[in-house]
Amino acid sequence: MSNEGVIYRISGPVVTAIGMNAAMYDVVRVGHEGLMGEVIELHGEKAVIQVYEDTSGIRPGEPVLNTEETLSVSLGPGLLTQIYDGIQRPLASLEEVMGVFITRGVDADAFDMEKTWTFEPQVAKGDELVSGQVFGHVQETETIIHKIMVPPGKGGKVKSIESGDFNNTQTVCVLEDGTELQMMQKWPVRSPRPFTQKYAPDTPLVTGMRILDFLFPLAKGGAAGIPGPFGSGKTVTQQSLAKYSDAQLVVYIGCGERGNEMTEVLDEFPHLIDPNTGKPLMNRTVMIANTSNMPVAAREASVYTGITIAEYFRDMGYDVALMADSTSRWAEAMREISSRLEEMPGEEGYPAYLSSRIAEFYERAGRVETLNGDDGSVTVIGAVSPPGGDISEPVSQGTLRIVKVFWGLDAGLARQRHFPAINWLNSYSLYPQSLDQWFRDNIAQDFPEIRTQISGLLQIEAELQEIVQLVGSDALPVDQQLTLEVARMIREFFLQQNGFDPVDAYCDIKLQYEMAKAILSFQEAAKTAMADGALLNDVVNVPARSNLMRGRFEEGYIERIEAMVKEMNEQIADAVEAN
Amino acid sequence: MTGKEYRTITDVKGPLVFLNKTEPVAFGEIVTLRLSNGEIKNGQVLDTSDDLVIVQVFEGTAKINRDTGVTFMGDVFKLPVSTDLVGRILDGAGRPRDGGPEIVADEKADIIGAAINPYSRQSPHDFIQTGISAIDCCTTLVRGQKLPIFSASGLPHNDIALQIARQAKLKDSDEEFIVVFCAMGITAEEYNFFRSDLERTGALENAVLFVNLADDPAVERIITPRLALTAAEYLAFEKDYHVLVIYTDMTNYCDALRQIGAAREEVPGRRGYPGYMYTDLAMLYERAGIVKGKKGSITQFPILTMPGDDITHPIPDLSGYITEGQIVISRELHQQGIYPPINVLPSLSRLMGSCIGEKTTRDDHKKVSDQMYAAYAQGRELRGLVAIVGEDALNERDKQLLDFSGVFEDQFLRQSRDEDRTIDETLDLCWQLMANIDTKYLVRLDEELIKKYHPENRA
């Protein structure tokens, strides 16, 4: 048998070839047009292939060529600011070749192989290099140094090393055993990249979103799931995270979503400034866009392409955040392929291996000691689109079993225009215990206690609301009415955040703490004043309180908030005398 | 490769025909079947291998037997396109239905359609004025958007779609849309209603109709929207027209999809619909948009009827995940005699933010829309409370909001079928209605706008 066979059968994106020597996950070229595909099943001498492009017009008898490589991504300088499809073809290059519609049979390099980068060696002749070690630097964008690493599995003594301008395919370092190293390396997308060991996460991924950082924090190297019905703001939340989280690099995967949404990101990101570095956001971003109408097999591959790129930057010692929007579309791609393979289905037609695939994907998140001895992390945030918003379905359940943070989006809140529409009663984070030390050391000693008080108030509110539904709020005793007012303040002043407001969109974590304290301070002052005879209505309506609440839309709030709280408390105290 | 006729049919099942031992047949290839009585049917290859070919027959498999001759046409399904399409009525498979001549093709276009490169798209930003207040103010339509109407049986979604088709225009512009109308499994009565309305208003001259009626073959419905969108793409991206595609009823389309899935014994997803329905629908809906360097645009108005008024049913659910919002028709409002019975609360236009404001509609649009929505939402909620505790238990603010919700429905939503309100008229009407509420309760409006637009200050 040779590496060339012929097509036996075509059924949508699944093609069967015969007479070809093939191994699982080999990349093949299908038909006269050379469409890219991947071997996903072997039956005797038949190889079943999923094809990453449209197969109409292809006939049995056309040739299939096995490249004998597995589906890999190219990793090297030039990755940042790129926009790829699911199999790492740059969309800009595709436009050049094909025009505005994506046709098929076109190959494109992941980045310009001719472009030169300034390579600065970090080791000298005679140094011993080990697998994964950094041996050179390239200043790829203003903010990111691209560290050039020995590909895993290679190593040895440096015979010669260059310095200066090179492109990705030129040799920059030769080892004693004759191994030539280039800046670019390849890695198969379905295999996790190696590392020395995994650490327990201990630092939060600061997102600037109050409800997330304060109530349901995510650790760097952790994994979070965001399920929500349509229209509840999954994509807006994911995009906010891509914009404002304090990861050094962001990989954004638009997996089976709307074309116009990706366009919006593409239009917007180059103009946005990273609040953590002051430089354009695009400088730290790699984007993968495989929209819902692009080939389904490439959609299946897109999350692996994305996470492999994320791991590569992790190996340089960076904190990387990966957003996958939406993992449900990825799961549906698996379901579609599985059904073409006529596999025995599990729940709701999804393949029986769905949950293990989901688990494997999220397990590629983590904070690690890299082969180079640095500390790097990949944080994964996956959106889930449960049918009808019902999270008892297999993708949501498979995700919840593995992630430690659950940000539950709620259609009801979205309908009330409460954004971000994350339900504070059913969301959770299992990280506070490992992160509390960080909050104590870096923000305030009593940070965890303040958080407990705030979430406690929200819990009490939920119980009181049940009574209010029946009898009206006037029937409650005044102290409970005050609790309701305080909870309302938490919701409207603290949990609601305007992602489109230039100031409010990003809230520093120190400011979050101050705002939470301001709410508790209001509660305290109001309680005291009311014990001395002040009326709830007067206390609630002091002008300084609405100033305090409005202040969050203005620059420099963090400097003024203390004075504003003081003024509010004085006015509340005055309310006693007014009565 | 055309010519050779095979008589190797082994099985016929539902809309599918199975043959063995043929020439190498392409996936997606078009097939003609000649019955022993001389009748000709058409089909398309769904699965092909050396041993077995599965053909989906558009006209149904009645009278097909083992003597039926099958010819493979050597090409995938293509639609002859030219500007002559405008003004024509075609059937669900693209043949003239109006007694006119065959379409003389400028070119033949593959009906599957290629995906638009997301990098080549342009963000939609042109406001379309539909003249319907509820849509213009609260779920604003943008040129290049796909905004479905979620309706249910017995509701006037067709009237709304027609009113939009009639009235839609860019603000301060007479530029008209070419309407591509695609009927899938609707009744002859509904079709006549559409056609006579388009004729009456003269819009038919600027329209292309693809018609598959309830008694036409169900399987043909799979290709009807693809033909319509192929025509739309040609007119928009080759001939610079702005195209409005209305297709009705998506529910019939999805049912046809399910029928084929079942005949192929595929593993079903939710409620028996195929697992690939999301991708399949996306391949229709995503053909809306604007692309760089082309003057035309495609705006889509799919209409679907939610079985049992259930918005979580797979058809509206999957559609909602793909489209850029939805307009929800309410049975309750319809029963109150309100036209158009649009429930603004679950309705949404995701692209609204990009097309409203000072430069395009009016500086107060965003805030007025938020305030109208909020006040109506609260008013509606209070109706529930009033049912339990009575109106007397409400405080002043709640009373005003409760009254407002009635006025909102009666004066803001309600308009006649030929009433074409400009966006200024709509927004002024909003202010007039909101004047029934004390300004201090209008927390989403700022003082500047109140000074500028509140009737008290304008008088």
mmCIF file of N, CA and C in Angstrom, chain A residues 8-12 55-60 83 91-92 94-95 100-102 228-231 234 256-264 266-267 291-294 296 299 329 332 335-336 340 345 348-349 385-388 415 417, chain B residues 1 24-27 29 47-51 74 76 114-124 144 150 237 264 267-270 275-276 278-279 282-283 286 291-292 312 316-317 320-324 326 345 348 350 373:
data_model
loop_
_atom_site.group_PDB
_atom_site.id
_atom_site.type_symbol
_atom_site.label_atom_id
_atom_site.label_comp_id
_atom_site.label_asym_id
_atom_site.label_seq_id
_atom_site.Cartn_x
_atom_site.Cartn_y
_atom_site.Cartn_z
ATOM 1 N N TYR A 8 -13.727 6.233 -2.088
ATOM 2 C CA TYR A 8 -14.707 5.174 -2.232
ATOM 3 C C TYR A 8 -16.116 5.727 -2.021
ATOM 4 N N ARG A 9 -16.244 6.592 -1.019
ATOM 5 C CA ARG A 9 -17.588 7.077 -0.691
ATOM 6 C C ARG A 9 -17.533 8.523 -0.194
ATOM 7 N N ILE A 10 -18.590 9.289 -0.474
ATOM 8 C CA ILE A 10 -18.692 10.662 0.027
ATOM 9 C C ILE A 10 -20.060 10.852 0.651
ATOM 10 N N SER A 11 -20.091 11.302 1.879
ATOM 11 C CA SER A 11 -21.351 11.610 2.546
ATOM 12 C C SER A 11 -21.145 12.905 3.311
ATOM 13 N N GLY A 12 -21.501 14.022 2.696
ATOM 14 C CA GLY A 12 -21.286 15.325 3.336
ATOM 15 C C GLY A 12 -19.812 15.507 3.642
ATOM 16 N N THR A 55 -17.661 19.456 0.196
ATOM 17 C CA THR A 55 -17.323 18.322 -0.662
ATOM 18 C C THR A 55 -18.226 18.180 -1.889
ATOM 19 N N SER A 56 -19.121 19.150 -2.160
ATOM 20 C CA SER A 56 -19.999 18.952 -3.326
ATOM 21 C C SER A 56 -19.173 18.868 -4.595
ATOM 22 N N GLY A 57 -19.598 17.991 -5.490
ATOM 23 C CA GLY A 57 -18.929 17.862 -6.777
ATOM 24 C C GLY A 57 -17.771 16.877 -6.774
ATOM 25 N N ILE A 58 -17.375 16.388 -5.623
ATOM 26 C CA ILE A 58 -16.289 15.408 -5.552
ATOM 27 C C ILE A 58 -16.878 14.021 -5.872
ATOM 28 N N ARG A 59 -16.112 13.207 -6.612
ATOM 29 C CA ARG A 59 -16.623 11.899 -7.032
ATOM 30 C C ARG A 59 -15.788 10.751 -6.484
ATOM 31 N N PRO A 60 -16.418 9.584 -6.326
ATOM 32 C CA PRO A 60 -15.634 8.388 -6.024
ATOM 33 C C PRO A 60 -14.616 8.173 -7.137
ATOM 34 N N ILE A 83 -5.753 36.662 12.393
ATOM 35 C CA ILE A 83 -7.107 36.121 12.436
ATOM 36 C C ILE A 83 -7.134 34.886 11.550
ATOM 37 N N LEU A 91 -7.328 34.546 7.567
ATOM 38 C CA LEU A 91 -8.476 34.974 6.769
ATOM 39 C C LEU A 91 -8.090 36.061 5.775
ATOM 40 N N ALA A 92 -7.115 36.875 6.132
ATOM 41 C CA ALA A 92 -6.693 37.933 5.218
ATOM 42 C C ALA A 92 -6.060 37.325 3.964
ATOM 43 N N LEU A 94 -6.719 34.366 2.795
ATOM 44 C CA LEU A 94 -7.793 33.725 2.027
ATOM 45 C C LEU A 94 -8.527 34.760 1.193
ATOM 46 N N GLU A 95 -8.727 35.933 1.759
ATOM 47 C CA GLU A 95 -9.424 36.986 1.010
ATOM 48 C C GLU A 95 -8.627 37.376 -0.229
ATOM 49 N N VAL A 100 -14.192 37.639 -1.459
ATOM 50 C CA VAL A 100 -14.940 37.730 -0.204
ATOM 51 C C VAL A 100 -15.600 36.414 0.205
ATOM 52 N N PHE A 101 -15.798 35.517 -0.740
ATOM 53 C CA PHE A 101 -16.402 34.239 -0.369
ATOM 54 C C PHE A 101 -15.312 33.193 -0.206
ATOM 55 N N ILE A 102 -15.480 32.341 0.793
ATOM 56 C CA ILE A 102 -14.480 31.312 1.035
ATOM 57 C C ILE A 102 -14.773 30.118 0.132
ATOM 58 N N GLY A 228 -25.673 30.076 28.826
ATOM 59 C CA GLY A 228 -26.770 31.035 28.800
ATOM 60 C C GLY A 228 -27.558 30.911 27.517
ATOM 61 N N PRO A 229 -28.871 31.179 27.603
ATOM 62 C CA PRO A 229 -29.708 31.124 26.401
ATOM 63 C C PRO A 229 -29.361 32.273 25.459
ATOM 64 N N PHE A 230 -29.930 32.260 24.265
ATOM 65 C CA PHE A 230 -29.576 33.335 23.339
ATOM 66 C C PHE A 230 -30.097 34.674 23.837
ATOM 67 N N GLY A 231 -29.321 35.706 23.558
ATOM 68 C CA GLY A 231 -29.727 37.045 23.979
ATOM 69 C C GLY A 231 -29.400 37.369 25.426
ATOM 70 N N LYS A 234 -23.768 36.235 26.333
ATOM 71 C CA LYS A 234 -22.553 35.410 26.379
ATOM 72 C C LYS A 234 -21.411 36.063 25.618
ATOM 73 N N GLY A 256 -18.201 28.585 15.413
ATOM 74 C CA GLY A 256 -19.574 28.365 14.973
ATOM 75 C C GLY A 256 -20.528 29.469 15.370
ATOM 76 N N GLU A 257 -20.038 30.703 15.436
ATOM 77 C CA GLU A 257 -20.934 31.795 15.798
ATOM 78 C C GLU A 257 -21.192 32.698 14.598
ATOM 79 N N ARG A 258 -21.792 33.853 14.860
ATOM 80 C CA ARG A 258 -22.221 34.742 13.770
ATOM 81 C C ARG A 258 -21.055 35.446 13.083
ATOM 82 N N GLY A 259 -21.178 35.581 11.772
ATOM 83 C CA GLY A 259 -20.151 36.283 11.006
ATOM 84 C C GLY A 259 -20.028 37.741 11.409
ATOM 85 N N ASN A 260 -21.180 38.405 11.579
ATOM 86 C CA ASN A 260 -21.128 39.834 11.904
ATOM 87 C C ASN A 260 -20.507 40.098 13.263
ATOM 88 N N GLU A 261 -20.645 39.122 14.178
ATOM 89 C CA GLU A 261 -20.033 39.304 15.503
ATOM 90 C C GLU A 261 -18.515 39.312 15.395
ATOM 91 N N MET A 262 -17.993 38.410 14.584
ATOM 92 C CA MET A 262 -16.545 38.368 14.405
ATOM 93 C C MET A 262 -16.082 39.664 13.746
ATOM 94 N N THR A 263 -16.870 40.149 12.781
ATOM 95 C CA THR A 263 -16.519 41.394 12.113
ATOM 96 C C THR A 263 -16.444 42.541 13.114
ATOM 97 N N GLU A 264 -17.400 42.525 14.051
ATOM 98 C CA GLU A 264 -17.413 43.568 15.068
ATOM 99 C C GLU A 264 -16.120 43.533 15.879
ATOM 100 N N LEU A 266 -13.313 42.279 14.917
ATOM 101 C CA LEU A 266 -12.205 42.669 14.049
ATOM 102 C C LEU A 266 -12.151 44.182 13.855
ATOM 103 N N ASP A 267 -13.333 44.807 13.814
ATOM 104 C CA ASP A 267 -13.370 46.266 13.662
ATOM 105 C C ASP A 267 -12.922 46.962 14.933
ATOM 106 N N THR A 291 -16.910 30.651 11.541
ATOM 107 C CA THR A 291 -18.314 30.987 11.780
ATOM 108 C C THR A 291 -19.216 29.786 11.491
ATOM 109 N N SER A 292 -20.486 29.937 11.857
ATOM 110 C CA SER A 292 -21.426 28.818 11.827
ATOM 111 C C SER A 292 -21.597 28.210 10.441
ATOM 112 N N ASN A 293 -21.388 29.010 9.387
ATOM 113 C CA ASN A 293 -21.612 28.461 8.056
ATOM 114 C C ASN A 293 -20.318 28.003 7.398
ATOM 115 N N MET A 294 -19.204 28.116 8.103
ATOM 116 C CA MET A 294 -17.953 27.594 7.560
ATOM 117 C C MET A 294 -17.896 26.095 7.847
ATOM 118 N N VAL A 296 -17.904 22.365 8.908
ATOM 119 C CA VAL A 296 -18.140 21.914 10.277
ATOM 120 C C VAL A 296 -16.922 21.172 10.844
ATOM 121 N N ARG A 299 -14.579 23.535 12.212
ATOM 122 C CA ARG A 299 -15.079 24.044 13.487
ATOM 123 C C ARG A 299 -14.647 23.111 14.621
ATOM 124 N N ARG A 329 -21.231 24.749 19.956
ATOM 125 C CA ARG A 329 -21.123 24.590 18.500
ATOM 126 C C ARG A 329 -20.019 23.593 18.166
ATOM 127 N N GLU A 332 -21.578 20.300 18.766
ATOM 128 C CA GLU A 332 -22.479 19.959 17.670
ATOM 129 C C GLU A 332 -21.708 19.501 16.435
ATOM 130 N N ARG A 335 -21.036 16.025 17.040
ATOM 131 C CA ARG A 335 -22.253 15.239 16.859
ATOM 132 C C ARG A 335 -22.517 14.989 15.376
ATOM 133 N N GLU A 336 -22.292 16.035 14.583
ATOM 134 C CA GLU A 336 -22.565 15.923 13.157
ATOM 135 C C GLU A 336 -21.633 14.901 12.514
ATOM 136 N N ARG A 340 -22.509 11.088 10.926
ATOM 137 C CA ARG A 340 -22.100 10.648 9.585
ATOM 138 C C ARG A 340 -21.306 9.339 9.645
ATOM 139 N N PRO A 345 -25.098 6.594 19.212
ATOM 140 C CA PRO A 345 -25.097 7.864 19.932
ATOM 141 C C PRO A 345 -25.299 7.714 21.432
ATOM 142 N N GLU A 348 -29.015 12.685 23.538
ATOM 143 C CA GLU A 348 -29.432 13.685 22.551
ATOM 144 C C GLU A 348 -28.636 13.619 21.249
ATOM 145 N N GLY A 349 -28.232 12.424 20.865
ATOM 146 C CA GLY A 349 -27.533 12.262 19.598
ATOM 147 C C GLY A 349 -26.057 12.615 19.661
ATOM 148 N N SER A 385 -23.986 27.183 24.903
ATOM 149 C CA SER A 385 -25.293 27.661 24.440
ATOM 150 C C SER A 385 -26.316 26.552 24.576
ATOM 151 N N PRO A 386 -26.873 26.359 25.763
ATOM 152 C CA PRO A 386 -27.804 25.247 25.944
ATOM 153 C C PRO A 386 -29.117 25.513 25.219
ATOM 154 N N PRO A 387 -29.657 24.505 24.533
ATOM 155 C CA PRO A 387 -30.935 24.682 23.846
ATOM 156 C C PRO A 387 -32.011 25.120 24.828
ATOM 157 N N GLY A 388 -32.726 26.157 24.465
ATOM 158 C CA GLY A 388 -33.798 26.638 25.327
ATOM 159 C C GLY A 388 -33.319 27.141 26.681
ATOM 160 N N ARG A 415 -33.492 40.478 30.208
ATOM 161 C CA ARG A 415 -34.735 41.138 29.818
ATOM 162 C C ARG A 415 -34.976 42.381 30.669
ATOM 163 N N ARG A 417 -32.723 44.221 31.504
ATOM 164 C CA ARG A 417 -31.574 45.061 31.153
ATOM 165 C C ARG A 417 -30.571 45.149 32.315
ATOM 166 N N MET B 1 -20.593 14.074 -19.278
ATOM 167 C CA MET B 1 -20.893 12.861 -18.541
ATOM 168 C C MET B 1 -22.388 12.548 -18.564
ATOM 169 N N PRO B 24 -18.914 6.847 -11.458
ATOM 170 C CA PRO B 24 -18.616 7.671 -10.272
ATOM 171 C C PRO B 24 -19.482 8.925 -10.280
ATOM 172 N N VAL B 25 -20.299 9.071 -9.275
ATOM 173 C CA VAL B 25 -21.255 10.167 -9.213
ATOM 174 C C VAL B 25 -20.777 11.166 -8.167
ATOM 175 N N ALA B 26 -20.877 12.459 -8.473
ATOM 176 C CA ALA B 26 -20.381 13.473 -7.546
ATOM 177 C C ALA B 26 -21.355 13.676 -6.397
ATOM 178 N N PHE B 27 -20.807 14.010 -5.258
ATOM 179 C CA PHE B 27 -21.637 14.373 -4.112
ATOM 180 C C PHE B 27 -22.360 15.673 -4.450
ATOM 181 N N GLU B 29 -24.531 16.022 -6.829
ATOM 182 C CA GLU B 29 -24.862 16.085 -8.255
ATOM 183 C C GLU B 29 -26.377 16.039 -8.499
ATOM 184 N N ASP B 47 -25.476 10.848 -1.004
ATOM 185 C CA ASP B 47 -24.427 9.957 -0.522
ATOM 186 C C ASP B 47 -23.964 9.192 -1.759
ATOM 187 N N THR B 48 -22.664 9.076 -1.931
ATOM 188 C CA THR B 48 -22.200 8.412 -3.140
ATOM 189 C C THR B 48 -21.012 7.531 -2.831
ATOM 190 N N SER B 49 -21.003 6.343 -3.415
ATOM 191 C CA SER B 49 -19.851 5.470 -3.281
ATOM 192 C C SER B 49 -19.819 4.573 -4.510
ATOM 193 N N ASP B 50 -18.794 3.731 -4.583
ATOM 194 C CA ASP B 50 -18.692 2.845 -5.734
ATOM 195 C C ASP B 50 -19.888 1.906 -5.839
ATOM 196 N N ASP B 51 -20.440 1.517 -4.687
ATOM 197 C CA ASP B 51 -21.489 0.506 -4.701
ATOM 198 C C ASP B 51 -22.890 1.089 -4.653
ATOM 199 N N GLY B 74 -24.080 15.436 -14.146
ATOM 200 C CA GLY B 74 -22.684 15.845 -14.214
ATOM 201 C C GLY B 74 -22.368 17.148 -13.510
ATOM 202 N N VAL B 76 -23.460 20.034 -10.004
ATOM 203 C CA VAL B 76 -24.266 20.281 -8.815
ATOM 204 C C VAL B 76 -25.377 21.261 -9.188
ATOM 205 N N ALA B 114 -21.122 29.944 -0.994
ATOM 206 C CA ALA B 114 -19.927 29.855 -0.164
ATOM 207 C C ALA B 114 -20.078 30.791 1.030
ATOM 208 N N ALA B 115 -19.378 30.461 2.106
ATOM 209 C CA ALA B 115 -19.434 31.313 3.298
ATOM 210 C C ALA B 115 -18.700 32.620 3.023
ATOM 211 N N ILE B 116 -19.267 33.706 3.552
ATOM 212 C CA ILE B 116 -18.563 34.982 3.443
ATOM 213 C C ILE B 116 -17.401 34.952 4.440
ATOM 214 N N ASN B 117 -16.231 35.304 3.980
ATOM 215 C CA ASN B 117 -15.073 35.392 4.869
ATOM 216 C C ASN B 117 -15.353 36.460 5.934
ATOM 217 N N PRO B 118 -15.310 36.100 7.225
ATOM 218 C CA PRO B 118 -15.647 37.102 8.254
ATOM 219 C C PRO B 118 -14.744 38.331 8.155
ATOM 220 N N TYR B 119 -13.559 38.118 7.640
ATOM 221 C CA TYR B 119 -12.616 39.219 7.501
ATOM 222 C C TYR B 119 -13.070 40.181 6.405
ATOM 223 N N SER B 120 -13.881 39.687 5.468
ATOM 224 C CA SER B 120 -14.311 40.524 4.347
ATOM 225 C C SER B 120 -15.658 41.178 4.583
ATOM 226 N N ARG B 121 -16.264 40.875 5.711
ATOM 227 C CA ARG B 121 -17.567 41.482 5.983
ATOM 228 C C ARG B 121 -17.408 42.926 6.415
ATOM 229 N N GLN B 122 -18.486 43.663 6.237
ATOM 230 C CA GLN B 122 -18.510 45.010 6.754
ATOM 231 C C GLN B 122 -19.604 45.064 7.804
ATOM 232 N N SER B 123 -19.342 45.726 8.916
ATOM 233 C CA SER B 123 -20.369 45.789 9.948
ATOM 234 C C SER B 123 -21.565 46.575 9.436
ATOM 235 N N PRO B 124 -22.774 46.019 9.602
ATOM 236 C CA PRO B 124 -23.962 46.757 9.183
ATOM 237 C C PRO B 124 -24.154 48.003 10.050
ATOM 238 N N GLY B 144 -28.497 44.753 6.185
ATOM 239 C CA GLY B 144 -27.514 43.672 6.257
ATOM 240 C C GLY B 144 -27.750 42.753 7.449
ATOM 241 N N PHE B 150 -40.625 35.755 15.050
ATOM 242 C CA PHE B 150 -41.054 34.558 15.771
ATOM 243 C C PHE B 150 -42.551 34.689 15.982
ATOM 244 N N PHE B 237 -24.599 41.360 -4.713
ATOM 245 C CA PHE B 237 -23.142 41.469 -4.773
ATOM 246 C C PHE B 237 -22.600 41.559 -6.202
ATOM 247 N N ARG B 264 -33.316 8.773 5.987
ATOM 248 C CA ARG B 264 -31.948 8.268 5.916
ATOM 249 C C ARG B 264 -31.562 7.505 7.182
ATOM 250 N N VAL B 267 -29.314 9.559 13.099
ATOM 251 C CA VAL B 267 -29.548 9.698 14.526
ATOM 252 C C VAL B 267 -30.137 11.086 14.761
ATOM 253 N N PRO B 268 -31.336 11.178 15.311
ATOM 254 C CA PRO B 268 -31.932 12.505 15.464
ATOM 255 C C PRO B 268 -31.389 13.263 16.675
ATOM 256 N N GLY B 269 -31.476 14.588 16.606
ATOM 257 C CA GLY B 269 -31.167 15.424 17.763
ATOM 258 C C GLY B 269 -32.446 15.684 18.533
ATOM 259 N N ARG B 270 -32.652 16.916 18.972
ATOM 260 C CA ARG B 270 -33.842 17.208 19.761
ATOM 261 C C ARG B 270 -35.112 17.110 18.928
ATOM 262 N N GLY B 275 -29.289 16.460 13.835
ATOM 263 C CA GLY B 275 -28.261 17.083 14.669
ATOM 264 C C GLY B 275 -27.549 18.218 13.963
ATOM 265 N N TYR B 276 -27.596 18.230 12.625
ATOM 266 C CA TYR B 276 -26.893 19.279 11.897
ATOM 267 C C TYR B 276 -27.798 20.457 11.566
ATOM 268 N N TYR B 278 -28.531 23.113 13.170
ATOM 269 C CA TYR B 278 -27.913 24.416 13.456
ATOM 270 C C TYR B 278 -27.045 24.863 12.284
ATOM 271 N N THR B 279 -26.173 23.956 11.833
ATOM 272 C CA THR B 279 -25.295 24.290 10.720
ATOM 273 C C THR B 279 -26.107 24.572 9.464
ATOM 274 N N ALA B 282 -27.703 27.883 9.730
ATOM 275 C CA ALA B 282 -26.665 28.924 9.649
ATOM 276 C C ALA B 282 -26.269 29.165 8.202
ATOM 277 N N MET B 283 -26.287 28.081 7.410
ATOM 278 C CA MET B 283 -25.883 28.239 6.011
ATOM 279 C C MET B 283 -26.913 29.045 5.218
ATOM 280 N N GLU B 286 -26.722 32.971 7.525
ATOM 281 C CA GLU B 286 -25.451 33.696 7.423
ATOM 282 C C GLU B 286 -25.218 34.277 6.030
ATOM 283 N N VAL B 291 -20.607 43.116 2.312
ATOM 284 C CA VAL B 291 -19.187 42.791 2.219
ATOM 285 C C VAL B 291 -18.415 43.980 1.671
ATOM 286 N N LYS B 292 -17.146 43.975 2.061
ATOM 287 C CA LYS B 292 -16.255 45.061 1.650
ATOM 288 C C LYS B 292 -16.213 45.158 0.128
ATOM 289 N N THR B 312 -38.784 27.866 23.161
ATOM 290 C CA THR B 312 -37.645 26.972 23.381
ATOM 291 C C THR B 312 -37.664 25.775 22.418
ATOM 292 N N PRO B 316 -37.228 27.849 16.738
ATOM 293 C CA PRO B 316 -36.900 29.217 17.166
ATOM 294 C C PRO B 316 -35.604 29.264 17.976
ATOM 295 N N ASP B 317 -35.342 28.234 18.758
ATOM 296 C CA ASP B 317 -34.159 28.253 19.618
ATOM 297 C C ASP B 317 -32.877 28.323 18.787
ATOM 298 N N GLY B 320 -32.632 31.611 16.962
ATOM 299 C CA GLY B 320 -32.249 32.716 17.842
ATOM 300 C C GLY B 320 -30.762 32.764 18.110
ATOM 301 N N TYR B 321 -30.129 31.594 18.119
ATOM 302 C CA TYR B 321 -28.682 31.562 18.344
ATOM 303 C C TYR B 321 -27.897 32.042 17.116
ATOM 304 N N ILE B 322 -28.552 32.037 15.948
ATOM 305 C CA ILE B 322 -27.820 32.422 14.736
ATOM 306 C C ILE B 322 -28.159 33.840 14.298
ATOM 307 N N THR B 323 -29.451 34.180 14.394
ATOM 308 C CA THR B 323 -29.866 35.473 13.869
ATOM 309 C C THR B 323 -29.468 36.598 14.816
ATOM 310 N N GLU B 324 -29.567 37.807 14.305
ATOM 311 C CA GLU B 324 -29.160 38.955 15.114
ATOM 312 C C GLU B 324 -30.364 39.594 15.783
ATOM 313 N N GLN B 326 -34.607 39.043 17.323
ATOM 314 C CA GLN B 326 -35.859 38.459 16.895
ATOM 315 C C GLN B 326 -36.989 39.422 17.221
ATOM 316 N N LEU B 345 -40.897 43.065 24.733
ATOM 317 C CA LEU B 345 -40.057 42.618 25.857
ATOM 318 C C LEU B 345 -39.096 41.491 25.462
ATOM 319 N N LEU B 348 -35.689 41.716 20.261
ATOM 320 C CA LEU B 348 -34.327 42.232 20.429
ATOM 321 C C LEU B 348 -33.725 42.448 19.047
ATOM 322 N N ARG B 350 -29.883 42.889 17.877
ATOM 323 C CA ARG B 350 -28.514 42.924 18.371
ATOM 324 C C ARG B 350 -27.673 44.008 17.723
ATOM 325 N N TYR B 373 -39.023 50.936 27.144
ATOM 326 C CA TYR B 373 -38.945 49.513 27.455
ATOM 327 C C TYR B 373 -39.092 49.285 28.954
#
